[in-house]
Coordinates of C-alpha atoms in Angstrom, one line a residue:
M1 CA 17.3 -34.8 -16.9
A2 CA 17.4 -31.8 -16.3
L3 CA 14.9 -29.5 -14.2
L4 CA 12.9 -26.6 -16.4
K5 CA 15.0 -26.3 -19.5
V6 CA 14.9 -23.0 -21.5
K7 CA 15.8 -22.4 -25.0
F8 CA 17.6 -18.5 -25.0
N9 CA 19.1 -16.8 -27.7
Q10 CA 20.7 -13.0 -27.3
K11 CA 17.4 -11.4 -27.5
K12 CA 16.3 -13.3 -24.2
R13 CA 19.1 -13.1 -22.8
V14 CA 19.6 -9.4 -22.5
K15 CA 15.4 -9.1 -22.2
L16 CA 16.1 -11.6 -19.3
A17 CA 19.3 -10.1 -17.5
Q18 CA 17.5 -6.7 -17.9
G19 CA 14.3 -7.4 -16.6
L20 CA 16.9 -9.5 -13.7
W21 CA 18.5 -6.4 -12.8
L22 CA 15.0 -3.7 -12.9
M23 CA 14.0 -6.8 -10.3
N24 CA 16.5 -6.5 -8.3
W25 CA 15.7 -3.3 -7.5
F26 CA 12.5 -4.0 -6.3
S27 CA 14.2 -6.1 -3.9
V28 CA 16.3 -3.6 -2.8
F29 CA 13.2 -1.3 -1.8
A30 CA 11.7 -5.0 -0.8
G31 CA 15.1 -5.0 1.8
I32 CA 14.6 -1.2 3.4
L33 CA 10.9 -2.3 3.8
V34 CA 11.5 -5.6 5.6
F35 CA 14.5 -3.3 7.6
S36 CA 12.0 -0.7 8.1
M37 CA 9.4 -3.5 9.9
G38 CA 11.4 -4.4 12.3
L39 CA 12.4 -0.9 13.3
F40 CA 9.7 0.2 13.9
L41 CA 8.0 -3.1 15.8
K42 CA 11.4 -2.6 17.4
I43 CA 10.2 0.8 18.8
E44 CA 7.0 -0.2 19.3
L45 CA 8.3 -3.0 21.7
R46 CA 10.8 -0.5 23.5
K47 CA 8.3 1.9 24.1
R48 CA 5.5 -0.5 26.4
S49 CA 9.1 -2.7 27.7
E50 CA 8.1 -1.8 31.4
V51 CA 4.4 -3.3 31.2
M52 CA 6.2 -6.9 29.8
D53 CA 7.5 -8.6 31.5
N54 CA 12.3 -8.9 31.6
S55 CA 11.8 -12.4 29.8
E56 CA 9.9 -10.9 26.7
S57 CA 12.5 -11.2 23.1
H58 CA 13.3 -9.0 20.5
F59 CA 14.3 -12.1 17.9
V60 CA 11.8 -10.9 15.4
P61 CA 12.2 -7.6 15.3
N62 CA 16.3 -8.3 15.0
S63 CA 15.4 -10.6 12.4
L64 CA 13.4 -8.8 10.5
I65 CA 16.3 -5.2 10.5
L66 CA 19.2 -8.3 9.8
M67 CA 16.9 -9.3 6.6
G68 CA 16.1 -6.3 5.4
I69 CA 20.1 -5.7 5.7
L70 CA 21.0 -8.6 4.1
S71 CA 18.4 -8.5 1.0
C72 CA 20.2 -4.8 -0.2
A73 CA 23.9 -6.6 0.1
F74 CA 22.5 -9.5 -2.0
N75 CA 19.8 -7.4 -4.2
G76 CA 22.5 -5.2 -4.9
F77 CA 25.8 -7.2 -5.8
A78 CA 22.8 -9.4 -8.0
G79 CA 21.5 -6.5 -10.1
K80 CA 25.3 -5.2 -10.6
I81 CA 25.7 -9.0 -12.0
C82 CA 22.8 -8.8 -14.4
Y83 CA 23.7 -5.9 -15.6
D84 CA 27.6 -6.6 -16.3
S85 CA 26.3 -10.0 -18.3
L86 CA 25.7 -7.9 -20.8
D87 CA 28.7 -7.7 -21.9
P88 CA 30.6 -10.5 -21.8
A89 CA 33.8 -8.9 -21.4
K90 CA 32.6 -7.5 -17.7
F91 CA 30.9 -11.1 -17.4
A92 CA 33.7 -13.4 -17.3
K93 CA 34.9 -12.3 -13.5
W94 CA 32.1 -13.2 -12.3
K95 CA 31.8 -16.2 -13.3
P96 CA 33.9 -18.3 -10.6
L97 CA 31.6 -16.1 -8.2
L98 CA 27.9 -17.6 -9.0
K99 CA 27.9 -20.7 -7.0
P100 CA 29.6 -19.9 -4.1
Y101 CA 26.1 -16.6 -4.5
L102 CA 24.0 -18.7 -5.4
A103 CA 24.2 -21.3 -2.7
L104 CA 24.0 -18.0 -0.6
C105 CA 20.9 -17.0 -1.8
C106 CA 19.5 -20.5 -1.1
V107 CA 20.9 -20.5 2.3
F108 CA 19.2 -16.5 2.8
N109 CA 15.9 -17.3 1.4
I110 CA 15.2 -20.3 3.4
L111 CA 16.0 -18.0 7.3
I112 CA 14.3 -15.3 5.3
F113 CA 11.2 -17.8 5.3
F114 CA 12.0 -18.4 8.7
V115 CA 11.9 -15.0 10.0
A116 CA 8.1 -14.6 7.8
L117 CA 7.0 -18.3 10.0
M118 CA 8.7 -16.6 13.2
C119 CA 5.9 -13.6 12.7
F120 CA 2.8 -16.0 13.2
L121 CA 4.6 -18.2 16.0
M122 CA 5.8 -15.7 18.5
R123 CA 2.5 -14.7 19.4
G124 CA 2.4 -17.2 22.2
S125 CA 4.5 -16.2 23.9
L126 CA 4.4 -12.4 24.1
D127 CA 0.7 -13.4 25.5
S128 CA 2.0 -14.9 28.2
T129 CA 4.7 -12.1 28.6
L130 CA 2.1 -9.0 28.7
A131 CA 0.3 -10.6 31.2
Q132 CA 2.9 -11.3 33.3
G133 CA 4.3 -7.6 32.9
L134 CA 1.1 -6.3 32.9
K135 CA 0.2 -7.8 36.3
N136 CA 3.9 -6.7 37.6
G137 CA 3.7 -3.1 36.5
M138 CA -0.3 -3.1 38.7
K139 CA 1.9 -3.8 42.3
F140 CA 4.3 -0.9 41.3
Y141 CA 1.4 1.6 40.0
R142 CA 1.1 2.6 43.4
D143 CA 5.7 3.4 43.8
T144 CA 5.5 7.2 42.8
D145 CA 8.4 7.8 45.2
T146 CA 10.0 5.2 44.5
P147 CA 13.5 5.0 42.2
G148 CA 13.0 3.5 38.9
R149 CA 9.3 2.9 39.5
C150 CA 8.1 5.9 39.7
F151 CA 7.0 6.2 36.1
M152 CA 5.3 3.0 35.7
K153 CA 1.3 5.3 37.5
K154 CA 1.4 7.1 34.3
T155 CA 2.8 4.8 32.0
I156 CA -0.1 2.4 33.0
D157 CA -2.9 5.9 33.0
M158 CA -1.4 6.2 29.7
L159 CA -1.7 2.7 28.0
Q160 CA -5.2 2.6 29.8
I161 CA -6.4 5.4 27.8
E162 CA -4.5 4.9 24.6
F163 CA -6.1 1.4 24.4
K164 CA -9.3 1.6 26.1
C165 CA -8.9 -0.7 28.3
C166 CA -8.8 -1.3 32.2
G167 CA -6.6 -4.1 34.3
N168 CA -4.7 -7.0 33.1
N169 CA -8.1 -8.4 31.8
G170 CA -10.9 -6.7 33.3
Y171 CA -11.1 -3.6 35.5
K172 CA -11.7 -6.4 38.5
D173 CA -8.1 -6.9 38.6
W174 CA -7.6 -3.8 40.7
F175 CA -9.8 -5.0 43.1
E176 CA -6.5 -8.3 43.9
I177 CA -4.3 -5.3 44.5
Q178 CA -3.1 -1.8 46.5
W179 CA -3.0 0.5 43.6
I180 CA -3.0 4.0 46.2
S181 CA 0.2 4.8 48.0
N182 CA 0.5 4.8 51.9
R183 CA 1.7 8.7 51.1
Y184 CA -2.1 9.7 50.1
L185 CA -3.4 7.2 53.2
D186 CA -4.7 8.9 56.4
F187 CA -4.1 5.9 58.7
S188 CA -5.7 8.0 61.4
S189 CA -9.3 6.7 59.5
K190 CA -11.1 3.8 61.0
E191 CA -12.5 2.7 57.4
V192 CA -8.5 2.8 56.8
K193 CA -7.3 0.6 59.4
D194 CA -10.5 -1.3 59.2
R195 CA -10.2 -2.2 55.3
I196 CA -5.8 -3.0 56.4
K197 CA -6.5 -4.8 59.5
S198 CA -9.5 -6.7 57.1
N199 CA -6.5 -8.0 54.8
V200 CA -3.9 -11.1 55.9
D201 CA -1.2 -9.5 54.0
G202 CA -1.9 -5.8 55.8
R203 CA -2.6 -4.3 52.4
Y204 CA -5.4 -1.6 51.6
L205 CA -7.5 -2.8 49.3
V206 CA -10.8 -0.8 47.4
D207 CA -13.3 -2.0 44.9
G208 CA -12.0 0.8 42.9
V209 CA -10.1 1.1 39.6
P210 CA -7.4 4.6 38.8
F211 CA -9.4 7.2 36.3
S212 CA -7.6 5.9 33.8
C213 CA -10.0 2.7 33.4
C214 CA -13.1 5.3 32.7
N215 CA -14.8 5.0 29.4
P216 CA -15.3 9.3 28.4
S217 CA -18.2 8.4 25.9
S218 CA -20.2 7.5 29.1
P219 CA -22.9 9.8 28.9
R220 CA -22.5 9.0 33.9
P221 CA -20.2 10.5 35.2
C222 CA -17.3 8.1 36.0
I223 CA -18.2 5.4 39.0
Q224 CA -15.1 5.2 39.8
Y225 CA -15.2 3.8 43.8
Q226 CA -17.1 1.5 45.3
V227 CA -18.0 0.3 42.5
T228 CA -19.7 -3.3 43.3
N229 CA -21.6 -1.3 46.3
N230 CA -24.9 -0.2 44.3
S231 CA -26.2 1.6 47.4
A232 CA -23.1 4.1 47.1
H233 CA -25.0 4.9 43.6
Y234 CA -28.6 6.5 43.3
S235 CA -30.3 4.0 40.3
Y236 CA -27.1 1.7 39.9
D237 CA -26.8 -1.8 39.7
Y238 CA -23.2 -2.8 38.5
Q239 CA -24.6 -6.7 37.6
T240 CA -26.4 -5.4 35.4
E241 CA -25.9 -2.1 34.2
E242 CA -23.0 -1.4 31.5
L243 CA -20.1 0.0 33.5
N244 CA -19.2 3.5 31.9
L245 CA -15.7 1.9 32.5
W246 CA -13.6 0.0 29.9
R247 CA -14.0 -3.5 29.7
R248 CA -11.6 -4.8 27.8
G249 CA -8.5 -6.0 29.7
C250 CA -4.9 -4.2 28.7
R251 CA -3.6 -7.5 28.1
E252 CA -6.3 -8.3 25.3
A253 CA -5.6 -5.5 24.2
L254 CA -2.1 -5.3 23.7
F255 CA -2.2 -9.4 22.0
N256 CA -4.5 -7.8 19.5
Y257 CA -2.4 -4.7 19.1
Y258 CA 1.3 -6.2 18.4
S259 CA -0.5 -9.5 16.8
S260 CA -1.9 -7.9 14.5
M261 CA 1.4 -6.1 13.8
M262 CA 2.9 -9.3 13.5
S263 CA 0.6 -11.0 11.4
S264 CA 0.6 -7.8 8.9
M265 CA 5.0 -7.9 8.7
G266 CA 4.8 -11.6 8.0
A267 CA 2.6 -11.3 5.3
V268 CA 4.7 -8.9 3.8
T269 CA 8.2 -11.3 4.1
L270 CA 6.5 -14.0 3.0
L271 CA 5.8 -11.6 -0.2
V272 CA 9.4 -10.7 0.1
W273 CA 10.3 -13.9 0.1
L274 CA 8.4 -14.9 -2.8
F275 CA 10.4 -12.2 -5.0
E276 CA 12.9 -13.4 -3.5
M277 CA 12.8 -16.6 -5.0
S278 CA 11.5 -15.3 -8.3
V279 CA 14.9 -13.2 -7.9
M280 CA 16.8 -16.1 -7.8
V281 CA 15.1 -18.4 -10.2
G282 CA 16.1 -16.2 -12.9
L283 CA 19.2 -15.6 -12.1
R284 CA 20.3 -19.8 -12.1
L285 CA 18.3 -19.7 -15.5
L286 CA 20.9 -16.5 -16.7
H287 CA 24.2 -18.2 -15.0
T288 CA 23.7 -21.5 -17.3
S289 CA 21.9 -20.7 -20.5
L290 CA 25.7 -17.7 -20.8
E291 CA 27.8 -20.7 -19.0
S292 CA 26.1 -23.1 -21.9
I293 CA 26.7 -20.7 -24.7
A294 CA 28.8 -23.1 -27.4
N295 CA 31.1 -20.2 -28.4
P296 CA 31.8 -17.0 -27.0
E297 CA 32.9 -15.6 -29.8
D298 CA 29.4 -15.7 -31.7
P299 CA 27.3 -13.9 -28.7
E300 CA 24.6 -15.0 -30.8
C301 CA 23.9 -18.2 -30.7
E302 CA 21.1 -20.3 -29.2
S303 CA 22.0 -21.8 -25.9
E304 CA 19.9 -23.2 -22.9
G305 CA 19.6 -22.7 -19.6
W306 CA 18.3 -24.8 -16.5
I307 CA 17.3 -24.6 -12.8
L308 CA 19.3 -27.7 -11.6
E309 CA 21.4 -30.0 -14.0
N310 CA 19.7 -33.1 -13.2
S311 CA 16.2 -34.2 -12.3
L312 CA 15.2 -33.5 -8.4
K313 CA 15.5 -37.1 -8.2
D314 CA 18.7 -37.6 -9.1
T315 CA 20.2 -34.3 -7.9
F316 CA 18.8 -35.8 -4.2
K317 CA 20.8 -38.9 -5.0
S318 CA 24.3 -37.1 -6.2
A319 CA 24.2 -35.1 -2.8
L320 CA 23.8 -38.3 -0.4
E321 CA 26.4 -40.2 -2.2
N322 CA 28.8 -36.8 -1.7
L323 CA 27.3 -36.5 2.0
K324 CA 28.6 -41.2 2.0
K325 CA 31.6 -40.1 0.7
L326 CA 32.6 -36.9 2.4
G327 CA 31.8 -39.2 5.2
K328 CA 33.7 -42.3 4.7
F329 CA 36.5 -40.2 4.0
N330 CA 36.8 -38.8 7.6
Q331 CA 36.3 -42.4 9.1
V332 CA 39.4 -43.0 7.3
E333 CA 41.1 -40.3 8.1
A334 CA 40.2 -40.6 12.0
G335 CA 41.5 -44.2 11.3
G336 CA 45.3 -43.1 9.8
E337 CA 45.5 -41.4 12.6
G338 CA 44.6 -43.8 15.4
A339 CA 47.3 -46.5 13.9
E340 CA 50.3 -44.0 14.2
G341 CA 51.9 -44.7 17.1
E342 CA 53.2 -42.0 19.7
D343 CA 56.5 -41.5 17.7
G344 CA 54.8 -40.9 14.7
G345 CA 55.5 -44.6 13.7
K346 CA 52.9 -47.8 12.9
T347 CA 51.3 -49.2 16.0
P348 CA 52.4 -53.5 15.2
A349 CA 48.9 -55.5 15.2
I350 CA 49.2 -58.2 18.0
T351 CA 47.5 -61.0 17.7
T352 CA 46.4 -64.1 20.3
V353 CA 46.0 -67.0 20.3
S354 CA 43.8 -69.3 22.5

């Protein structure tokens, strides 16, 4: 018994073809949307590639771009088929291509569903990428005279201002690295010498943060140096008072930004996948309803359309049997080749008697 069998007359076939033509062009615009989302995500990732680990993958944006291009191509081709199906003479040339095309549509829909899932699943790797990339970027903050790193200070400062964040996990991350360049340190000063000597690695560490960590909405002037020294500031207790620095780490801020973006893109891609599935089902019904016309010379006669010619169970069994036959055929071919000798003749069987 066929799966989802539907009876059609000429009027229904025409309406289905016209509806599918319109849906295919909507799908072309959906493909442009998917392509645009992938391009936008790729640009956003490249904008902040300096604060991301080198292992950061562009798999998701590249996949979205590819799916968008394929969607436009597949649905533009399907729209042409649906338009020509209104004329039996024009539709005849498409008949041999419809089955391979529908098989490609199945593969395409599986891929687009996989890409939609990856938009949700890739957020875990993004978190570790950001954590390592920001950690490295903060180490190079002071290297304003080093080629290849001279713009890192500007990048980090703009990032902290734009996303209202400070450090990797928080403002105290700046206490653990030397973010002030040696070029701006007075090595004749006793304070500088004492700080460098007190550190095992010979680094100049301070309980201070860059200016970009300051919250401009705070009514108090920014306290960016001696953050943990209560006596250095009037009426100040860093443990109880709300600091006028950004409390959120940049890793969390960037992760929330990119994860919300990728979740939205994943949801849109899933909607596009559902729409593509409905178009593929409609095209299959149109294909089978046109093929099952009893009298091609009478276009007004009734016909039947279906998704699968047999039930799902029978189709699955038939596919398994075909795979088994294919496997047996390969075994026979391999056995036949092994039975031939080097001269192309048959190798005689040798029987040993014990």
